[in-house]
Coordinates of C-alpha atoms and ligand atoms in Angstrom, one line a residue:
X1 CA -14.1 -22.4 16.1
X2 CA -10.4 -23.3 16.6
X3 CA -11.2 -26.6 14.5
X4 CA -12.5 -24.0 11.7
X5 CA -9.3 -22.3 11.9
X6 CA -7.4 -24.8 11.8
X7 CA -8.8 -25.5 8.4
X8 CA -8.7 -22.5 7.1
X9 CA -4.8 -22.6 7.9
X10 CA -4.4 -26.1 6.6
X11 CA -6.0 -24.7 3.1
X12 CA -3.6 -21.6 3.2
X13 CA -0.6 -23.9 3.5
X14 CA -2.1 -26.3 0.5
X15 CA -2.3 -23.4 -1.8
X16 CA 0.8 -21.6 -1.2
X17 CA 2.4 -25.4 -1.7
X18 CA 0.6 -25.5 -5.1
X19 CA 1.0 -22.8 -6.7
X20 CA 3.8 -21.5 -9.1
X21 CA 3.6 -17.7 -8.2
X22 CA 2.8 -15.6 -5.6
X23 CA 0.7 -12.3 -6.3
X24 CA 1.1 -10.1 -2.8
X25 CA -2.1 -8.2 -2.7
X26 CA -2.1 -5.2 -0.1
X27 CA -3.9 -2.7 1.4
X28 CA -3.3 -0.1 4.8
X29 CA -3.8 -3.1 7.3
X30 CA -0.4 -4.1 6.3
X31 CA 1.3 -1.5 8.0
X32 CA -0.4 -2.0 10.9
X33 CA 1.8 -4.6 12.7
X34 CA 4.9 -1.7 11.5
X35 CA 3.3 1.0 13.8
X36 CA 1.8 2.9 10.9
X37 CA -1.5 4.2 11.4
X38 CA -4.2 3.1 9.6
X39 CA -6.8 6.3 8.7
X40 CA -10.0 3.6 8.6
X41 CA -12.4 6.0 10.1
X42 CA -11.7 9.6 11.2
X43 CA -11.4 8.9 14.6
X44 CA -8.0 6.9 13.4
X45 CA -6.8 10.0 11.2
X46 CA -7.6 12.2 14.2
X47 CA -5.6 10.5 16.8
X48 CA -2.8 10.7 14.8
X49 CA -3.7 14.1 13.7
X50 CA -5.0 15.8 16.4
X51 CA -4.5 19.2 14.4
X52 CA -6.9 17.3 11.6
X53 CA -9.3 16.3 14.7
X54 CA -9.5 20.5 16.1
X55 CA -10.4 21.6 11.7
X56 CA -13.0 18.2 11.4
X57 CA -11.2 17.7 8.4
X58 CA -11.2 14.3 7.5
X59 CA -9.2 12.4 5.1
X60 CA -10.6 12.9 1.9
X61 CA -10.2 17.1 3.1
X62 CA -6.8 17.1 4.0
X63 CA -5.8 13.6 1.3
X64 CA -6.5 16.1 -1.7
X65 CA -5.0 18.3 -4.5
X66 CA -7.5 21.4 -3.3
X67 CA -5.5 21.4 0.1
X68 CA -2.3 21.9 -1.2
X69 CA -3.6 24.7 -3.3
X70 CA -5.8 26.2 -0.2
X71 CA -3.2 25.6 2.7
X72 CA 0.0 23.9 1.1
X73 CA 1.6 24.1 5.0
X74 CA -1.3 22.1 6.7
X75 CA -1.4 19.3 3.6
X76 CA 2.7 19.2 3.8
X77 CA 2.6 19.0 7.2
X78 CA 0.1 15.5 6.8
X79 CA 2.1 14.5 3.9
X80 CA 5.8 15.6 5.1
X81 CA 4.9 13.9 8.7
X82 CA 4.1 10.5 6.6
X83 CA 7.2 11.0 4.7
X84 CA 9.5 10.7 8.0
X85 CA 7.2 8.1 9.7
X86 CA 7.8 6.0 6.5
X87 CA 11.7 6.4 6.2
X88 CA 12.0 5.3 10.0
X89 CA 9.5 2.5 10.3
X90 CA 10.9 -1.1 9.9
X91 CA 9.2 -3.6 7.6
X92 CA 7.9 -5.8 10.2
X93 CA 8.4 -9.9 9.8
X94 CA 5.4 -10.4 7.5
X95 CA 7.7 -8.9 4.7
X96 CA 10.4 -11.5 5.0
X97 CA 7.9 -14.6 5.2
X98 CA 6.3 -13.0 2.0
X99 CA 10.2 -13.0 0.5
X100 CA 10.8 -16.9 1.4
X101 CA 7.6 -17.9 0.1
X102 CA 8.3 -15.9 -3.0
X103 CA 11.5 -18.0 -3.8
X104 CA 9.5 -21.4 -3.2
X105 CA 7.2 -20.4 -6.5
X106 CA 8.6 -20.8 -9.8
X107 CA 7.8 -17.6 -10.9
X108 CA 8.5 -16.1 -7.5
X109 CA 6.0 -12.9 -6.6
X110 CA 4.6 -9.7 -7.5
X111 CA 3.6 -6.9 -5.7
X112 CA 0.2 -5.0 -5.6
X113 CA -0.6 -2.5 -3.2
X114 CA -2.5 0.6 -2.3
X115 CA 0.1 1.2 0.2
X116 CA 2.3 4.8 -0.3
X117 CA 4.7 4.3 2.1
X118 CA 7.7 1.9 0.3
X119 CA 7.7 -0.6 2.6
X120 CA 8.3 -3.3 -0.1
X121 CA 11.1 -1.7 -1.8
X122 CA 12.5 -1.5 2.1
X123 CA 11.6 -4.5 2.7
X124 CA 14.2 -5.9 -0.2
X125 CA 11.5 -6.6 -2.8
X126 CA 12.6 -5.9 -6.6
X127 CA 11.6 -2.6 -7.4
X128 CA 10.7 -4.1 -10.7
X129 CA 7.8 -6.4 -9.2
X130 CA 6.3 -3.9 -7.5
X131 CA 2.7 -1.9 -8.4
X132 CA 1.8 1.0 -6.5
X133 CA -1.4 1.4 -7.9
X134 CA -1.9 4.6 -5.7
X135 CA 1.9 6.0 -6.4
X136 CA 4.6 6.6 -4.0
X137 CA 5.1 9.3 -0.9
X138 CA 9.0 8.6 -2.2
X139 CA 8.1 10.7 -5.5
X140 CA 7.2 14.6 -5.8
X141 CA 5.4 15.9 -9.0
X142 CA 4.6 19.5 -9.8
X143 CA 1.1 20.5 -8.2
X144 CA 0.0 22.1 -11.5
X145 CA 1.5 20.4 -12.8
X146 CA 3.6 22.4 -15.4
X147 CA 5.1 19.4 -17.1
X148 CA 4.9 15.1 -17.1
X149 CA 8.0 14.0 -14.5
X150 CA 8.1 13.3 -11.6
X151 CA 11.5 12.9 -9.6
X152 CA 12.9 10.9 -5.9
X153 CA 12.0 12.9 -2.9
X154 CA 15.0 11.5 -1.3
X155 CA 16.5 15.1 -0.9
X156 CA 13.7 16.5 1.2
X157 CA 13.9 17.0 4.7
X158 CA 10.9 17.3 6.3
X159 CA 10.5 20.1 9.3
X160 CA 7.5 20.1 11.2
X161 CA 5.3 21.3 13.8
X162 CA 3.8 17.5 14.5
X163 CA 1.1 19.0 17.4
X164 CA -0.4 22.2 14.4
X165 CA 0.4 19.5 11.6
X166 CA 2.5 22.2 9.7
X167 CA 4.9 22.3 7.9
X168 CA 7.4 25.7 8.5
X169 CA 10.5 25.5 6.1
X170 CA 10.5 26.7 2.4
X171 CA 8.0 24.3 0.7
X172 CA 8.6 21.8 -1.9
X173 CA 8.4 23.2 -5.4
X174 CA 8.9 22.0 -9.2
X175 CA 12.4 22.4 -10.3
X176 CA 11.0 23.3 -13.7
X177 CA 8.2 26.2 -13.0
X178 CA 9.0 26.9 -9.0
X179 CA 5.5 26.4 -8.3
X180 CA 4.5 24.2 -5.3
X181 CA 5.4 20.8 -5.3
X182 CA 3.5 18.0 -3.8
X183 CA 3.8 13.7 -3.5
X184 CA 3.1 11.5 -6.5
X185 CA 0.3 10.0 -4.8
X186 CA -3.5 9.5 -6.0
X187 CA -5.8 11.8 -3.7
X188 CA -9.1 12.4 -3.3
X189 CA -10.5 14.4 -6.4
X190 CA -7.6 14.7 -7.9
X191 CA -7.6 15.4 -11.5
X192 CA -3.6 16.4 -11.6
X193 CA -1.9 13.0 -10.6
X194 CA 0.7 11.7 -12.8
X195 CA 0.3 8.2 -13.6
X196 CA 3.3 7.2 -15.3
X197 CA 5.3 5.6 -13.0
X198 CA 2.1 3.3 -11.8
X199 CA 1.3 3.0 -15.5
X200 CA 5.0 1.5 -16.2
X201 CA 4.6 -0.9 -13.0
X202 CA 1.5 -2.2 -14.1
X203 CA 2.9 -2.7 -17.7
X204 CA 5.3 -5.0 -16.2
X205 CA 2.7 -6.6 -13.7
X206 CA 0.5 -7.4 -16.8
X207 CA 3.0 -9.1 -18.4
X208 CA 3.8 -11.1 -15.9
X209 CA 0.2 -12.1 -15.3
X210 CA 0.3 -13.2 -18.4
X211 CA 3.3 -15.9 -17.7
X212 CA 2.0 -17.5 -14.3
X213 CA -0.1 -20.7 -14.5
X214 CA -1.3 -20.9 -10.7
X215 CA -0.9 -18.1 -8.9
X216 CA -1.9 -17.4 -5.2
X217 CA -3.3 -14.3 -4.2
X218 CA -2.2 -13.4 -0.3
X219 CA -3.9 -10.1 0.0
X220 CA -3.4 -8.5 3.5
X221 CA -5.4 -6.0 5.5
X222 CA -7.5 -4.3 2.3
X223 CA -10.6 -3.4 2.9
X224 CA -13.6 -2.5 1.1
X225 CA -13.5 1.0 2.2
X226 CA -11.4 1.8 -0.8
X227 CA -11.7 -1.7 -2.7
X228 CA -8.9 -1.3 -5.3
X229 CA -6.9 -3.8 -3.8
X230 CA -9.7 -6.3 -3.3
X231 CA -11.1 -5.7 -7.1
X232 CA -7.2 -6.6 -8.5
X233 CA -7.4 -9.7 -6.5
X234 CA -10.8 -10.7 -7.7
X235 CA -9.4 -10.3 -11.2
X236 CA -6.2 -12.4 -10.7
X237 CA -9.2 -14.9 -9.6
X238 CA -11.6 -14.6 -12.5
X239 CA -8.8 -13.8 -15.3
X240 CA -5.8 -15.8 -14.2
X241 CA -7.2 -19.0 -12.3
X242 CA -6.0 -16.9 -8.8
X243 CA -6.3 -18.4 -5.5
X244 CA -7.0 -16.3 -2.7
X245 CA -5.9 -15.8 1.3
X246 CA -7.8 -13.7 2.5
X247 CA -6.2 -11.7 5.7
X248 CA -7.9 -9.1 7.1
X249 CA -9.3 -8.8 10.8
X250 CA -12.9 -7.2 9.8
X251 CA -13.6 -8.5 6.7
X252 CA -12.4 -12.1 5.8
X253 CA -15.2 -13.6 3.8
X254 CA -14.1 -15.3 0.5
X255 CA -15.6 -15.6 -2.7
X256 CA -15.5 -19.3 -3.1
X257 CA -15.2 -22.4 -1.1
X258 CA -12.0 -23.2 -2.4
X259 CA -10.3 -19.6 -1.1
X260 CA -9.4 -18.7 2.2
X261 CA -10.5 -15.9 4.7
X262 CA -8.1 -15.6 7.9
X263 CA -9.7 -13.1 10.1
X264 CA -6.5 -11.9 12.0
X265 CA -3.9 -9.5 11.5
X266 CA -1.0 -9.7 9.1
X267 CA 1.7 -11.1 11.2
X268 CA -0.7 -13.3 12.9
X269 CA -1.8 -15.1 9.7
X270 CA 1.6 -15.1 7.5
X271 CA 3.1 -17.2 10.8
X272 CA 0.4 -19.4 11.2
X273 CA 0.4 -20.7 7.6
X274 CA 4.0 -21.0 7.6
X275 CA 4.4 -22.9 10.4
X276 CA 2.1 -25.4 8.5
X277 CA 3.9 -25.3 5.5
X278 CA 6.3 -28.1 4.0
X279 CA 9.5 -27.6 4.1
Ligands
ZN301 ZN1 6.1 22.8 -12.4

């Protein structure tokens, strides 16, 4: 098993040496080794939520446009609560191993993740090679929503009752119509999402796509749960002559022989290849 491993990290190291750009692929496993929770079943949502756990809602109930329309306190008090976790938590080491093997590749890296919380951008990555393909907790949009913008929640100060998951001051609303505002984030069922931003970002991912010659795929922690990350790395593969690493503690298998599957956690993996890496 070891001598497997062994292998598998050898093969990492080869491709990351070979290639001329690095394409970070990343799902909720990636916050994992930052102390963010990760909602992979209920039970998950529910011990951080233990309001969430008392309803039975699970995250598709309270992760939705309806919510905010049915009890805008309860689905600010989920989303507001994220909003502060996020700000505090510290991009953990993975983030800076990503950034040195970045400046190794020619056309250094790009960013694609499901991932809300702005951990990149924290994380010193250039905003402009960055594609949440999900949006951002960091942007509001109106809930209706009245018009197409979306601005920074950097001004909003969360206040909540963590143990009822509620959220007690004046709620967020649209500076245009002063209806209720709510995060620029793709939910469940959600018809009213604003794609603009994550349209832009993927503008400029395409593009460069289009420039890299061998790119690397390191895609971290996404399951097939919600597969969006997963199918974007399959098509760097099949469209862009992608190699993959493959991190990700349940489900590692690869699609061919010549990618890799690591099945360990984020930090666990990115320090293991790099300690085989050359110089
Ligand atoms: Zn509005």
């Amino acid at each position: 098993m070891m001598g497997v491993m062994d292998d598998a990290l050898d093969q990492a190291a080869r491709l990351i040496e070979q290639a001329d750009a690095l394409v970070i692929a990343a799902g909720a496993g990636m916050g994992v080794d930052s102390g963010l929770p990760d909602f992979r079943g209920n039970q998950g949502l529910w011990n951080a939520y233990p309001a969430l756990g008392r309803r039975e809602l699970g995250f598709a109930a309270i992760a939705s446009p309806r919510m905010f329309r049915t009890d805008p306190r309860l689905a600010w008090g989920f989303y507001g609560h994220r909003l502060s976790l996020y700000r505090q938590a510290s991009p953990h080491p993975s983030f800076a191993l990503l950034r040195e093997w970045a400046a190794r590749m020619p056309q250094a890296s790009f960013v694609f993740t499901s991932n809300v919380d702005g951990q990149f951008q924290q994380a010193g990555f250039e905003q402009d090679a960055i594609h949440e393909c999900h949006g951002s907790i960091h942007w509001l949009q109106c809930a209706r929503p009245c018009r197409d913008e979306i601005w920074p929640a950097d001004d909003l100060v969360p206040d909540i009752d963590t143990e009822a998951c509620h959220w007690r001051g004046a709620l967020p609303t649209c500076p245009h119509c002063g209806g209720l505002a709510r995060p620029n984030i793709l939910m469940f069922g959600d018809g009213e999402w604003l794609e603009g931003r994550s349209q832009g970002q993927q503008g400029r991912l395409d593009a460069w796509l289009a420039r890299v010659e061998h790119p690397v795929i390191v895609e971290i922690g996404a399951g097939t749960g919600i597969p969006t990350v997963r199918h974007f790395s399959h098509l760097v593969i099949h469209e862009h002559g992608g190699r993959l690493i493959r991190i990700n503690v349940r489900e590692s298998a690869v699609p061919t022989p010549r990618d890799v599957g690591l099945p360990v956690g984020a930090l666990e993996g990115l320090r293991r290849i790099a300690r085989r890496l050359a110089p």
